[in-house]
């Protein structure tokens, strides 16, 4: 008897073209899933007018919900009056209308007759009862109904909560989880059907606790955000900026849901929308979407609501320096001991919000989640914390904190008088995560991770504190890289530098890894254990992994020596100009050797006797971009931001980036006019354009049509290895091209005319013009006749020549120095 057909999503429908519905549709087409978006027809005009307006608005949102603006045209518009028959062809239908039980029930009854016999129907509710919603469906549809709660914005937030009703078929959940994880790139948490599920239940309580203690201690909203952002491992938007982004009305709705549905909760007293928040909502100040909320931008300045005056004031709140020093302590247990003991109001505030969050999580865990893992990952993926609440508690010393929390409960200092559950106070308990799995109170056992087949594609999932991780077997390790394997015939090289910047130690390591792969392995994958892929050339001293520090980048060290000696010798120029010239020439010669080494490394990646694959996630800038351009294949996550950014520091790409674009333009032209292709690539380089997604990188030319885009970063390594295996069968490296038609001087003149218009209009500076002219000269093959045949080395020599000319200029040196000091570009 044949096995049941696999669940394949060829087409999806989204019901509701509001903020969430439209963005869910956008993410579906980002993933190349055909999507039809439904909305009510307007009272007059085009029946699809409301949907078309929502689709058009997607192009205006920042951050963009679309991987490229062209994706908007792939969303099909529909309305409930004319197009319900389109639902029968959809494999999944996602309802995303307003959070009203009666409205949802009416819609379900309306669409139910049109749902295909095989389709899954899911509600994107943020907290309504899934079992209650399922009652609005005919009985035969209930087994294919569940909750699927995307977090806002759907493209960027990793979390999706999957919530079954009592009648939901377990196989449906497994099939949907596979689709969400692989096709849409999400982290799925199976949640229980409790109010607001897991992430919103805990995350919103944490925000309510923050509001309560801020008011109790008289701490301003901007100071709260200074304390509860990156200083404690949470997003830069912290607490109140996050509320503005989410929408104050949305936040209030979730709070009211908790108030209405959790009457016996020990913290019920605090499930109340504060009076100041009600006033803002009544005034239409809903946060970012109305340009006013807790914060408001007035001119160039950010203002914040002051509770004492109920007016806005300039936002200038800062964390106390002493408290900041406590938070910098790498010993987590010592950090919490200092917060607990300190009398400073900001330290007391931090201890209080941690204490009450830990208390709430422990008391609620059995009710809302299947294990401590689910709660911690839900908060990490849904609210952007670096660690979940239980992870933080465990790292700080479980037993000691449990005693402090219990003492505060007994003293009436905590927000609720409910005791910690017995399991949390067990003698000898070190935490809730260990090698056996994560603690599940309902079973009084440690539960391992899901064994669903989809997770076999994630050899290194998002690890929790206490879970062991071993990145394969080491082949060799240097100051710059580690080369390793996972027990198969593919070598992997990972960089050890901060932000995976490329210095001479990384170049040496990659060259050694290529030699190892050619001798003993099928091929080489460049993959970092954590993003980013690489921020490019290393111009300054940067820490390596752990407590060790890599030696200063040779390029950065030489640059600083050149700069320092130039400044010193300028004072003696009248009597020692010859000596100055010699020293400068000597230092610059060393820089040129490093540039040549970079070129040699990228060429080695391209012409290795085994295939090379770059597995890219996050930033791939400058030299990092050049690395992936030279590998046989790049496999990039959707959220990869790729670009040749050297022009921003007054330089041009000299690791083969200009050369590759020149060769691609010649190939694109197929013997015809190269100018249209060259101009596209030139603009990307001269404007230091960074792609806003991997799909955008393909449009700009950083990625090739053959390069892969994947949705889930935790599947990246396995897909990269699969690509390498496909390449390895009968692999031979490409032959070095010796007859590349150069565009020549006429193409340079065309680009120069374009830049002269920009210069005349004040859009670029004189130095920008110089950089652009040199980029054009390299990419066009120099001042030679158009159509002249040159080889790759010709372009590489031009790159190196003009790179060295630019680095010797005062304005480029000023740009580099400014960037090293401030992290920001200088326009000069």
PDB file of N, CA and C in Angstrom, residues 26 37 63 170 444 526 795:
ATOM      1  N   UNK A  26       3.893  38.588   2.191  1.00  0.00           N
ATOM      2  CA  UNK A  26       5.199  39.001   1.669  1.00  0.00           C
ATOM      3  C   UNK A  26       6.256  37.949   1.950  1.00  0.00           C
ATOM      4  N   UNK A  37      -3.702  37.008  -1.410  1.00  0.00           N
ATOM      5  CA  UNK A  37      -4.031  37.798  -0.231  1.00  0.00           C
ATOM      6  C   UNK A  37      -5.460  38.322  -0.341  1.00  0.00           C
ATOM      7  N   UNK A  63      11.869  48.098   8.546  1.00  0.00           N
ATOM      8  CA  UNK A  63      12.600  47.316   7.549  1.00  0.00           C
ATOM      9  C   UNK A  63      11.646  46.624   6.593  1.00  0.00           C
ATOM     10  N   UNK A 170      -2.320  15.091  14.678  1.00  0.00           N
ATOM     11  CA  UNK A 170      -0.893  15.241  14.983  1.00  0.00           C
ATOM     12  C   UNK A 170      -0.044  15.273  13.722  1.00  0.00           C
ATOM     13  N   UNK A 444       8.076  15.768  35.276  1.00  0.00           N
ATOM     14  CA  UNK A 444       9.201  15.715  36.212  1.00  0.00           C
ATOM     15  C   UNK A 444      10.384  14.993  35.581  1.00  0.00           C
ATOM     16  N   UNK A 526      33.382  27.155   3.520  1.00  0.00           N
ATOM     17  CA  UNK A 526      33.676  28.240   4.457  1.00  0.00           C
ATOM     18  C   UNK A 526      32.366  28.531   5.193  1.00  0.00           C
ATOM     19  N   UNK A 795      43.479  42.400 -14.823  1.00  0.00           N
ATOM     20  CA  UNK A 795      42.539  43.095 -13.946  1.00  0.00           C
ATOM     21  C   UNK A 795      43.058  43.143 -12.507  1.00  0.00           C
TER      22      UNK A 795
END
